[in-house]
Amino acid sequence: MKPKTSDISTVVIINKNQQHTKSLQIKTKHLNRLKHYAWSIAAVVAALGGLVFYLHRENAAQEAENQQLQAQITKLKGTMPVVKAEVNTQGTAQSYIQSIEVKLKTINEYLKRRGLKGFTVKGTGGDGNREGVKLPDTEAYSLYDDYLKHLTSTIAFTPMGYPRISSFTSFFGYRSDPFDSEHAEFHPGIDFKGNRGDAVKCTASGKVVFAGWAGGYGKCVRIQHINNLETLYGHLSKIEVKVGQEVTVGDNIGKVGSTGHSTGAHLHYEVRKNGKPINPVNFLTLNK
């Protein structure tokens, strides 16, 4: 069906010298809708601009938080003690073993400073002697291999590091009650900044002894470790483990939330020894 003449508009295009002209025939309804088209394009451009601005701001905020976290980690590390030891430098197998023993003793010292039971290094063969007889290299290696396996297992079951990598919002000790600024309260752990739904990881291998609602802690998970140590993760929005479950260091055990006695989304983290809370900051790095 041929369109009516009134439905067609002619657009004349004239160049600068007006020597040549061109004409286009366009449906009149399209010309009438040009304003709507322009507004639609402008809206799309504005939306894209807003998205770019939002992503830029979020990236800047994340970078600032990473810098703050790095500053906190640096502050926690402190000064590492220098361990002096005379080690045979002739390149023999025994000199390497003795060097390993020095490092193990250093690790042992770090753990003792954090309030943990130290490891014995006797009988590992590091001194190269047993009742005055020099150990064969293969036997010395075997002894150290067994010892390092034991050490690795022990460290895996001892709470260390961060349950989530973020900055702190509250520390261990007495503080002003966030619900009543006129009163002080004892805060038995540290709080990590987070958004609802962020992953929470266990800091040591162990067995889940509680997973549920725990009064002011809200949704809470408690994990039992070796040496009568226990970790607690509170104010969770979701619990992803069950009582009796064996977990491995680094496993996801829940998600950040604001359940229980909480003013906003964050993770409350505790380390307990013999049932009593101790400062978790001592367990964030081996250098404490």
mmCIF file of C-alpha atoms in Angstrom:
data_model
loop_
_atom_site.group_PDB
_atom_site.id
_atom_site.type_symbol
_atom_site.label_atom_id
_atom_site.label_comp_id
_atom_site.label_asym_id
_atom_site.label_seq_id
_atom_site.Cartn_x
_atom_site.Cartn_y
_atom_site.Cartn_z
ATOM 1 C CA MET A 1 0.000 0.000 0.000
ATOM 2 C CA LYS A 2 1.473 3.346 -1.048
ATOM 3 C CA PRO A 3 1.746 5.886 1.812
ATOM 4 C CA LYS A 4 -0.204 9.114 1.611
ATOM 5 C CA THR A 5 1.597 12.287 0.648
ATOM 6 C CA SER A 6 0.806 13.787 4.060
ATOM 7 C CA ASP A 7 2.680 10.907 5.712
ATOM 8 C CA ILE A 8 5.918 11.822 3.937
ATOM 9 C CA SER A 9 8.169 14.788 4.673
ATOM 10 C CA THR A 10 10.997 15.997 2.440
ATOM 11 C CA VAL A 11 14.292 17.060 4.000
ATOM 12 C CA VAL A 12 16.492 19.263 1.759
ATOM 13 C CA ILE A 13 20.264 19.242 2.371
ATOM 14 C CA ILE A 14 22.192 22.286 1.012
ATOM 15 C CA ASN A 15 25.997 22.502 1.069
ATOM 16 C CA LYS A 16 27.995 25.711 1.746
ATOM 17 C CA ASN A 17 28.191 27.036 -1.825
ATOM 18 C CA GLN A 18 24.564 26.110 -2.380
ATOM 19 C CA GLN A 19 25.476 24.586 -5.740
ATOM 20 C CA HIS A 20 24.340 21.114 -4.910
ATOM 21 C CA THR A 21 21.353 20.018 -2.945
ATOM 22 C CA LYS A 22 20.036 16.693 -1.829
ATOM 23 C CA SER A 23 16.603 15.748 -0.668
ATOM 24 C CA LEU A 24 15.491 12.904 1.514
ATOM 25 C CA GLN A 25 11.988 11.660 2.014
ATOM 26 C CA ILE A 26 11.288 10.533 5.568
ATOM 27 C CA LYS A 27 8.097 9.464 7.184
ATOM 28 C CA THR A 28 6.656 12.377 9.101
ATOM 29 C CA LYS A 29 6.107 10.306 12.218
ATOM 30 C CA HIS A 30 9.870 9.768 12.521
ATOM 31 C CA LEU A 31 10.531 13.505 12.435
ATOM 32 C CA ASN A 32 7.921 14.004 15.134
ATOM 33 C CA ARG A 33 9.692 11.398 17.276
ATOM 34 C CA LEU A 34 13.185 12.924 16.954
ATOM 35 C CA LYS A 35 12.805 14.587 20.345
ATOM 36 C CA HIS A 36 11.957 11.276 21.986
ATOM 37 C CA TYR A 37 14.909 9.599 20.270
ATOM 38 C CA ALA A 38 17.246 12.331 21.507
ATOM 39 C CA TRP A 39 15.993 11.966 25.085
ATOM 40 C CA SER A 40 16.449 8.180 24.958
ATOM 41 C CA ILE A 41 20.037 8.496 23.726
ATOM 42 C CA ALA A 42 20.781 11.107 26.404
ATOM 43 C CA ALA A 43 19.357 8.803 29.105
ATOM 44 C CA VAL A 44 21.557 5.898 27.963
ATOM 45 C CA VAL A 45 24.668 8.102 27.922
ATOM 46 C CA ALA A 46 23.836 9.438 31.402
ATOM 47 C CA ALA A 47 23.346 5.903 32.757
ATOM 48 C CA LEU A 48 26.683 4.754 31.327
ATOM 49 C CA GLY A 49 28.392 7.817 32.782
ATOM 50 C CA GLY A 50 26.889 7.132 36.195
ATOM 51 C CA LEU A 51 28.034 3.506 36.075
ATOM 52 C CA VAL A 52 31.604 4.519 35.206
ATOM 53 C CA PHE A 53 31.621 7.040 38.071
ATOM 54 C CA TYR A 54 30.289 4.448 40.548
ATOM 55 C CA LEU A 55 32.877 1.825 39.538
ATOM 56 C CA HIS A 56 35.653 4.410 39.784
ATOM 57 C CA ARG A 57 34.541 5.414 43.281
ATOM 58 C CA GLU A 58 34.270 1.778 44.445
ATOM 59 C CA ASN A 59 37.746 1.043 43.111
ATOM 60 C CA ALA A 60 39.164 4.068 44.937
ATOM 61 C CA ALA A 61 37.477 2.989 48.186
ATOM 62 C CA GLN A 62 38.852 -0.563 47.843
ATOM 63 C CA GLU A 63 42.347 0.771 47.214
ATOM 64 C CA ALA A 64 42.146 2.979 50.313
ATOM 65 C CA GLU A 65 41.027 0.001 52.436
ATOM 66 C CA ASN A 66 43.870 -2.144 51.079
ATOM 67 C CA GLN A 67 46.370 0.539 52.029
ATOM 68 C CA GLN A 68 44.872 0.762 55.524
ATOM 69 C CA LEU A 69 45.092 -3.017 55.915
ATOM 70 C CA GLN A 70 48.709 -3.055 54.764
ATOM 71 C CA ALA A 71 49.537 -0.382 57.340
ATOM 72 C CA GLN A 72 47.898 -2.467 60.083
ATOM 73 C CA ILE A 73 49.792 -5.609 59.079
ATOM 74 C CA THR A 74 53.078 -3.681 59.066
ATOM 75 C CA LYS A 75 52.303 -2.320 62.534
ATOM 76 C CA LEU A 76 51.499 -5.804 63.851
ATOM 77 C CA LYS A 77 54.667 -7.380 62.535
ATOM 78 C CA GLY A 78 56.986 -5.375 64.775
ATOM 79 C CA THR A 79 60.677 -6.077 64.826
ATOM 80 C CA MET A 80 61.790 -9.611 64.024
ATOM 81 C CA PRO A 81 64.537 -10.852 66.354
ATOM 82 C CA VAL A 82 67.818 -11.740 64.742
ATOM 83 C CA VAL A 83 68.898 -15.262 65.567
ATOM 84 C CA LYS A 84 72.636 -15.720 65.567
ATOM 85 C CA ALA A 85 74.050 -19.181 65.147
ATOM 86 C CA GLU A 86 77.292 -20.630 64.031
ATOM 87 C CA VAL A 87 76.604 -22.859 61.050
ATOM 88 C CA ASN A 88 79.155 -24.864 59.160
ATOM 89 C CA THR A 89 79.459 -23.197 55.737
ATOM 90 C CA GLN A 90 81.431 -25.964 54.016
ATOM 91 C CA GLY A 91 78.346 -27.030 52.078
ATOM 92 C CA THR A 92 77.928 -30.404 53.810
ATOM 93 C CA ALA A 93 74.567 -32.034 54.348
ATOM 94 C CA GLN A 94 74.937 -31.622 58.109
ATOM 95 C CA SER A 95 75.434 -27.850 57.757
ATOM 96 C CA TYR A 96 72.118 -27.626 55.913
ATOM 97 C CA ILE A 97 70.421 -29.669 58.620
ATOM 98 C CA GLN A 98 71.845 -27.442 61.334
ATOM 99 C CA SER A 99 70.612 -24.385 59.431
ATOM 100 C CA ILE A 100 67.110 -25.892 59.315
ATOM 101 C CA GLU A 101 67.247 -26.514 63.066
ATOM 102 C CA VAL A 102 68.054 -22.831 63.696
ATOM 103 C CA LYS A 103 64.986 -21.818 61.701
ATOM 104 C CA LEU A 104 62.810 -24.305 63.579
ATOM 105 C CA LYS A 105 64.007 -22.912 66.900
ATOM 106 C CA THR A 106 63.117 -19.418 65.668
ATOM 107 C CA ILE A 107 59.593 -20.574 64.767
ATOM 108 C CA ASN A 108 59.363 -22.213 68.181
ATOM 109 C CA GLU A 109 60.282 -18.929 69.855
ATOM 110 C CA TYR A 110 57.633 -17.037 67.859
ATOM 111 C CA LEU A 111 54.967 -19.522 68.908
ATOM 112 C CA LYS A 112 55.937 -19.271 72.581
ATOM 113 C CA ARG A 113 55.658 -15.476 72.408
ATOM 114 C CA ARG A 114 52.108 -15.891 71.143
ATOM 115 C CA GLY A 115 51.207 -17.941 74.214
ATOM 116 C CA LEU A 116 51.324 -21.301 72.412
ATOM 117 C CA LYS A 117 52.983 -24.472 73.617
ATOM 118 C CA GLY A 118 56.421 -24.756 72.066
ATOM 119 C CA PHE A 119 57.732 -27.687 70.044
ATOM 120 C CA THR A 120 60.677 -29.784 71.140
ATOM 121 C CA VAL A 121 63.597 -30.075 68.710
ATOM 122 C CA LYS A 122 65.424 -32.772 70.671
ATOM 123 C CA GLY A 123 65.959 -36.062 68.908
ATOM 124 C CA THR A 124 65.619 -34.624 65.409
ATOM 125 C CA GLY A 125 69.272 -35.198 64.657
ATOM 126 C CA GLY A 126 70.045 -31.558 63.990
ATOM 127 C CA ASP A 127 73.202 -31.557 66.088
ATOM 128 C CA GLY A 128 74.532 -34.478 64.076
ATOM 129 C CA ASN A 129 75.151 -36.621 67.159
ATOM 130 C CA ARG A 130 73.471 -39.410 69.081
ATOM 131 C CA GLU A 131 75.422 -40.624 72.101
ATOM 132 C CA GLY A 132 78.597 -39.244 70.542
ATOM 133 C CA VAL A 133 78.057 -41.037 67.198
ATOM 134 C CA LYS A 134 77.529 -39.023 64.032
ATOM 135 C CA LEU A 135 74.228 -39.805 62.312
ATOM 136 C CA PRO A 136 74.265 -40.863 58.654
ATOM 137 C CA ASP A 137 72.854 -38.134 56.412
ATOM 138 C CA THR A 138 69.915 -40.303 55.312
ATOM 139 C CA GLU A 139 68.881 -40.929 58.926
ATOM 140 C CA ALA A 140 69.205 -37.246 59.818
ATOM 141 C CA TYR A 141 67.065 -36.320 56.805
ATOM 142 C CA SER A 142 64.448 -38.892 57.838
ATOM 143 C CA LEU A 143 64.276 -37.518 61.383
ATOM 144 C CA TYR A 144 63.829 -33.984 60.135
ATOM 145 C CA ASP A 145 61.209 -35.068 57.611
ATOM 146 C CA ASP A 146 59.147 -36.678 60.388
ATOM 147 C CA TYR A 147 59.564 -33.619 62.586
ATOM 148 C CA LEU A 148 58.557 -31.182 59.832
ATOM 149 C CA LYS A 149 55.449 -33.265 59.097
ATOM 150 C CA HIS A 150 54.510 -33.013 62.772
ATOM 151 C CA LEU A 151 55.220 -29.275 62.790
ATOM 152 C CA THR A 152 53.146 -28.725 59.642
ATOM 153 C CA SER A 153 50.215 -30.612 61.145
ATOM 154 C CA THR A 154 50.455 -28.682 64.421
ATOM 155 C CA ILE A 155 50.538 -25.303 62.693
ATOM 156 C CA ALA A 156 47.528 -26.296 60.574
ATOM 157 C CA PHE A 157 45.515 -26.894 63.765
ATOM 158 C CA THR A 158 46.658 -23.688 65.507
ATOM 159 C CA PRO A 159 44.657 -20.488 64.799
ATOM 160 C CA MET A 160 46.777 -18.140 62.691
ATOM 161 C CA GLY A 161 46.078 -15.218 60.391
ATOM 162 C CA TYR A 162 42.885 -13.480 59.310
ATOM 163 C CA PRO A 163 39.396 -15.039 59.051
ATOM 164 C CA ARG A 164 38.823 -12.431 56.324
ATOM 165 C CA ILE A 165 41.240 -9.918 54.808
ATOM 166 C CA SER A 166 39.908 -6.502 55.810
ATOM 167 C CA SER A 167 40.566 -3.655 58.218
ATOM 168 C CA PHE A 168 39.601 -3.721 61.906
ATOM 169 C CA THR A 169 36.624 -1.814 63.316
ATOM 170 C CA SER A 170 37.063 -2.770 66.980
ATOM 171 C CA PHE A 171 39.832 -4.312 69.097
ATOM 172 C CA PHE A 172 40.120 -6.642 72.098
ATOM 173 C CA GLY A 173 39.552 -5.074 75.540
ATOM 174 C CA TYR A 174 37.310 -2.527 77.184
ATOM 175 C CA ARG A 175 35.474 -0.049 74.965
ATOM 176 C CA SER A 176 32.432 2.220 74.967
ATOM 177 C CA ASP A 177 29.188 0.281 74.569
ATOM 178 C CA PRO A 178 28.000 1.004 70.982
ATOM 179 C CA PHE A 179 24.396 0.869 72.222
ATOM 180 C CA ASP A 180 25.018 3.039 75.316
ATOM 181 C CA SER A 181 27.993 5.418 75.067
ATOM 182 C CA GLU A 182 27.803 6.207 78.810
ATOM 183 C CA HIS A 183 28.819 2.667 79.757
ATOM 184 C CA ALA A 184 31.916 0.593 79.016
ATOM 185 C CA GLU A 185 31.924 -3.070 78.039
ATOM 186 C CA PHE A 186 34.591 -5.727 77.613
ATOM 187 C CA HIS A 187 35.010 -6.733 73.981
ATOM 188 C CA PRO A 188 36.413 -10.312 73.968
ATOM 189 C CA GLY A 189 37.595 -10.308 70.338
ATOM 190 C CA ILE A 190 38.266 -8.140 67.309
ATOM 191 C CA ASP A 191 35.849 -7.003 64.603
ATOM 192 C CA PHE A 192 36.640 -7.107 60.896
ATOM 193 C CA LYS A 193 34.994 -4.759 58.411
ATOM 194 C CA GLY A 194 32.781 -6.473 55.850
ATOM 195 C CA ASN A 195 29.631 -6.448 53.755
ATOM 196 C CA ARG A 196 26.716 -8.814 54.173
ATOM 197 C CA GLY A 197 27.471 -12.021 52.305
ATOM 198 C CA ASP A 198 31.297 -11.762 52.346
ATOM 199 C CA ALA A 199 33.003 -15.118 52.919
ATOM 200 C CA VAL A 200 34.346 -16.025 56.392
ATOM 201 C CA LYS A 201 37.175 -18.590 56.576
ATOM 202 C CA CYS A 202 38.369 -20.641 59.556
ATOM 203 C CA THR A 203 41.895 -19.819 60.726
ATOM 204 C CA ALA A 204 42.836 -23.369 61.707
ATOM 205 C CA SER A 205 41.771 -26.954 61.154
ATOM 206 C CA GLY A 206 39.501 -28.450 63.779
ATOM 207 C CA LYS A 207 36.025 -29.664 64.678
ATOM 208 C CA VAL A 208 32.842 -27.568 64.714
ATOM 209 C CA VAL A 209 31.439 -27.720 68.252
ATOM 210 C CA PHE A 210 28.669 -25.113 67.816
ATOM 211 C CA ALA A 211 26.766 -23.746 64.815
ATOM 212 C CA GLY A 212 23.618 -21.761 65.507
ATOM 213 C CA TRP A 213 22.136 -18.801 67.351
ATOM 214 C CA ALA A 214 24.113 -17.652 70.417
ATOM 215 C CA GLY A 215 22.408 -14.645 72.026
ATOM 216 C CA GLY A 216 24.275 -11.404 71.352
ATOM 217 C CA TYR A 217 26.599 -13.204 68.932
ATOM 218 C CA GLY A 218 23.634 -13.906 66.632
ATOM 219 C CA LYS A 219 24.400 -16.665 64.153
ATOM 220 C CA CYS A 220 27.677 -18.057 65.438
ATOM 221 C CA VAL A 221 30.219 -20.819 64.743
ATOM 222 C CA ARG A 222 32.716 -22.202 67.277
ATOM 223 C CA ILE A 223 35.577 -24.494 66.220
ATOM 224 C CA GLN A 224 37.706 -26.593 68.604
ATOM 225 C CA HIS A 225 41.449 -26.863 67.869
ATOM 226 C CA ILE A 226 44.481 -28.442 69.562
ATOM 227 C CA ASN A 227 46.036 -27.236 72.859
ATOM 228 C CA ASN A 228 42.577 -26.341 74.250
ATOM 229 C CA LEU A 229 42.243 -23.530 71.691
ATOM 230 C CA GLU A 230 38.924 -22.487 70.179
ATOM 231 C CA THR A 231 37.895 -19.861 67.619
ATOM 232 C CA LEU A 232 34.515 -18.099 67.457
ATOM 233 C CA TYR A 233 32.931 -16.331 64.480
ATOM 234 C CA GLY A 234 29.899 -14.161 65.294
ATOM 235 C CA HIS A 235 27.128 -11.999 63.742
ATOM 236 C CA LEU A 236 27.032 -14.227 60.628
ATOM 237 C CA SER A 237 24.263 -13.861 58.060
ATOM 238 C CA LYS A 238 24.615 -17.517 57.055
ATOM 239 C CA ILE A 239 26.233 -20.600 58.595
ATOM 240 C CA GLU A 240 27.772 -23.076 56.144
ATOM 241 C CA VAL A 241 28.974 -25.820 58.532
ATOM 242 C CA LYS A 242 27.352 -28.264 60.964
ATOM 243 C CA VAL A 243 28.188 -29.421 64.492
ATOM 244 C CA GLY A 244 30.626 -32.333 64.382
ATOM 245 C CA GLN A 245 32.001 -31.372 60.969
ATOM 246 C CA GLU A 246 35.789 -31.502 60.507
ATOM 247 C CA VAL A 247 37.101 -28.358 58.805
ATOM 248 C CA THR A 248 40.472 -27.526 57.269
ATOM 249 C CA VAL A 249 42.262 -24.202 57.653
ATOM 250 C CA GLY A 250 40.939 -21.764 55.023
ATOM 251 C CA ASP A 251 37.534 -23.457 54.582
ATOM 252 C CA ASN A 252 34.468 -21.218 54.239
ATOM 253 C CA ILE A 253 32.410 -21.590 57.421
ATOM 254 C CA GLY A 254 29.868 -18.779 56.932
ATOM 255 C CA LYS A 255 29.074 -15.323 55.593
ATOM 256 C CA VAL A 256 29.411 -11.849 57.141
ATOM 257 C CA GLY A 257 26.206 -10.406 58.592
ATOM 258 C CA SER A 258 24.746 -8.283 61.385
ATOM 259 C CA THR A 259 22.760 -10.764 63.474
ATOM 260 C CA GLY A 260 22.518 -10.543 67.255
ATOM 261 C CA HIS A 261 23.858 -7.555 69.241
ATOM 262 C CA SER A 262 25.281 -5.660 66.253
ATOM 263 C CA THR A 263 25.160 -2.144 64.817
ATOM 264 C CA GLY A 264 26.052 -3.124 61.253
ATOM 265 C CA ALA A 265 27.535 -5.800 59.013
ATOM 266 C CA HIS A 266 30.919 -7.041 60.289
ATOM 267 C CA LEU A 267 32.667 -10.188 61.541
ATOM 268 C CA HIS A 268 33.288 -10.689 65.267
ATOM 269 C CA TYR A 269 36.268 -13.029 65.812
ATOM 270 C CA GLU A 270 37.524 -14.551 69.055
ATOM 271 C CA VAL A 271 40.329 -16.895 70.086
ATOM 272 C CA ARG A 272 39.794 -18.748 73.376
ATOM 273 C CA LYS A 273 42.195 -20.860 75.440
ATOM 274 C CA ASN A 274 40.749 -23.160 78.085
ATOM 275 C CA GLY A 275 37.415 -21.434 77.500
ATOM 276 C CA LYS A 276 38.695 -17.900 78.218
ATOM 277 C CA PRO A 277 39.074 -15.237 75.484
ATOM 278 C CA ILE A 278 42.616 -14.086 74.691
ATOM 279 C CA ASN A 279 43.717 -11.286 72.364
ATOM 280 C CA PRO A 280 43.371 -12.550 68.739
ATOM 281 C CA VAL A 281 45.907 -9.970 67.550
ATOM 282 C CA ASN A 282 48.632 -12.256 68.939
ATOM 283 C CA PHE A 283 47.564 -14.889 66.414
ATOM 284 C CA LEU A 284 47.412 -12.738 63.274
ATOM 285 C CA THR A 285 51.126 -13.053 62.487
ATOM 286 C CA LEU A 286 54.051 -15.281 63.526
ATOM 287 C CA ASN A 287 56.061 -12.186 64.445
ATOM 288 C CA LYS A 288 54.024 -11.481 67.611
#
